[in-house]
Amino acid sequence: MDSGEYYSLKNKGINFFKRGLYKEAIEWFDRTLKIKPDDCSSLRNKGISLVWLGRYKEAIECYDKALKIVPDDPDSLRCKGIALFYLERYEEAIKCYDRALKIKPDDYDSLRNKGISLFQLKRYKEAIECYDRALKFKPDDYDSLREKGVALSCMEMYKESIKFFDRALKIKPDDYNSLRRKGASLHWLKRYKEAIEYYDQALKIKHDDYDSLKGKGIALGFLGMYKEAIESLDQGLKIKPDDYQSLEIRDNILAKMKDNRDTKIKTEYVNKTKQDDFKYDIALSFAGEDREIVEQIAEKLAENNIQVFYDEYEKAKLWGKRLSTHFQKTYGENTCFVLVFVSKEYSLKDWTNFEFSIARGEAKVRGTEFILPVRLDNTPLFGLPDDMAYLDFNTEGIEGIVSAVIAKLND
């Protein structure tokens, strides 16, 4: 095969690589390497393609082959460092970057990546030194500016960190990461209103950014805007329902709401002892897999003139509503009791965890029994106290559960 055909194969690999078609690129680089096994650039490009596919160990093998051919190739050394970084082998990654920098001291990519590896090892001062060196060669390197800001905030140098987030945002104003990070630094400086503004800007760009939702919720709590704080935390918990820290913060805010509510609201809750004071006598919270059992219980309750919230009964009312907002009241202040059907499926579902978190919050506010657990199996449910009395469906059956609910309402 002549050199023209060889370069044609290689160029096809490069074209696929540029288009983000990494599997196809690898196939063409392999064909190229069969003809010329010592082609350092094809080995390196194959390695980069493997990194994009998350195949880091295979990528390192390619870089090692390239480095046997050209031991002082800074690009292969830097790329190997990146693959090692993704494998969380930070010390080895730093060694690769150092080798690359001995050959090419002005390689700001290696400097910045070395800084990121040092950051992961919590060696913040050394990381900042790398970012500073990178910024000397490229003052507008957005990543180095932002990462230096992050390192400064980890060292509790919040005012200084804000300066670097601002410089980064001048280059890339729509980066939610820098916006959120600046919000966090303002937060630590107790400038909560300004912090919320930046969390909001981040959320306009990425509405499901969990850290911004959580940070905003905490800042709102410090400002005494408890209702808004709970809403923000609840949005975050829909994304990460098992974040125990957010659940704890939410519970603390609800406790403050209970302590700080004005006399009118406190009296309203104290006086809500009769079922006539609520829109629903019972709200049913369950996993879809358990619907067959729950529907039979809902029908029996309705036959006994009990106002029951069961989603199938209110399809038309729920149609078009923001359920995350609507259910705040349905599983909270608008119902006398929430009947929770605990099962393996219930414990795993994001939406049921969201409903349960609302009910838990309301139970804390009322300070009396509110959640009535019914166990469908022996699956533990995080947040359900070990000493809370429950009914076992396998023992009580449908009739037993319905009779117990009626007795509870008449108690």
C-alpha angles and dihedrals in degrees: 000000000000125000092258092061091044093054090045090059091045093049091051089056091049092049092052089047092053090051091053093248094133100165090054091044090055091052091056094044088052090053089049092050092052087062097039111018092177095060100128096189093052090050090049093046090049088051092052090050090052090051090054088053091050093247095131101160092053089048091055090052089056093048091049090053090050091049092052087059097041108016094182098050104132093195094057091045092050092046091049088052090054092052091049089050091056088052087053091242091136100162091054090046090054090052090055092049090049091053090049092049093052087060097037111020093178095056099124092185091061091044093051094044091048087053091053091051091049088049090056088054088051091243090137100164092053090046090054090050089056092048090050091052090049091050091054089062095038113018093183096052098137096197094052091049093050095043091049088053090052092049091049091051090051087056088052091247091134100159091052092046091055090058091059094044087053091051090049092049092052087062097039111017095175098058105122090194094064091041091053092044092051088049089053092051091050087048092056089050087056091243090134100164092053090045091055091051090058094043087053092050090051091049092052087061097038110017093187097051099138097198092053092050091049094045091048091050092052093047091050088051091055088052090053092246091133101163092052090044092055091048092053093046091048091054088053092047090056086063097040107018093170097058098123092188092059090045090052092047089048091052091049091051091049089051089053089049088054092049096042104040114120121253094263095057092042091052090048091058094043091053095047095096100117122073090231088071091067136067090226131032091201134013116199119220115187146137118262091242089064096049096111092062095040094050091057090051091047091053093050092048092050090050087058091055093253115151101234129180107219115158095228090058092057105040093128093046092049094046109116096001124129095249095196088061098036094052092055086079099030093059092031135036097357097064135064096214137001116221107210117196103207116207141139090266092049092055092051102046120096093211096050089048087053092052091046092050089056091049092048090053093049091048090056091050094050095043092210137082111303107139113070107193122206114190116217091177138353098274111136116233118213110235095026107114114240091230096051112118115238140178121242111223092203088059101035102036123197096302092048093051092048092048091049092051091051090049091049092052091049093047 
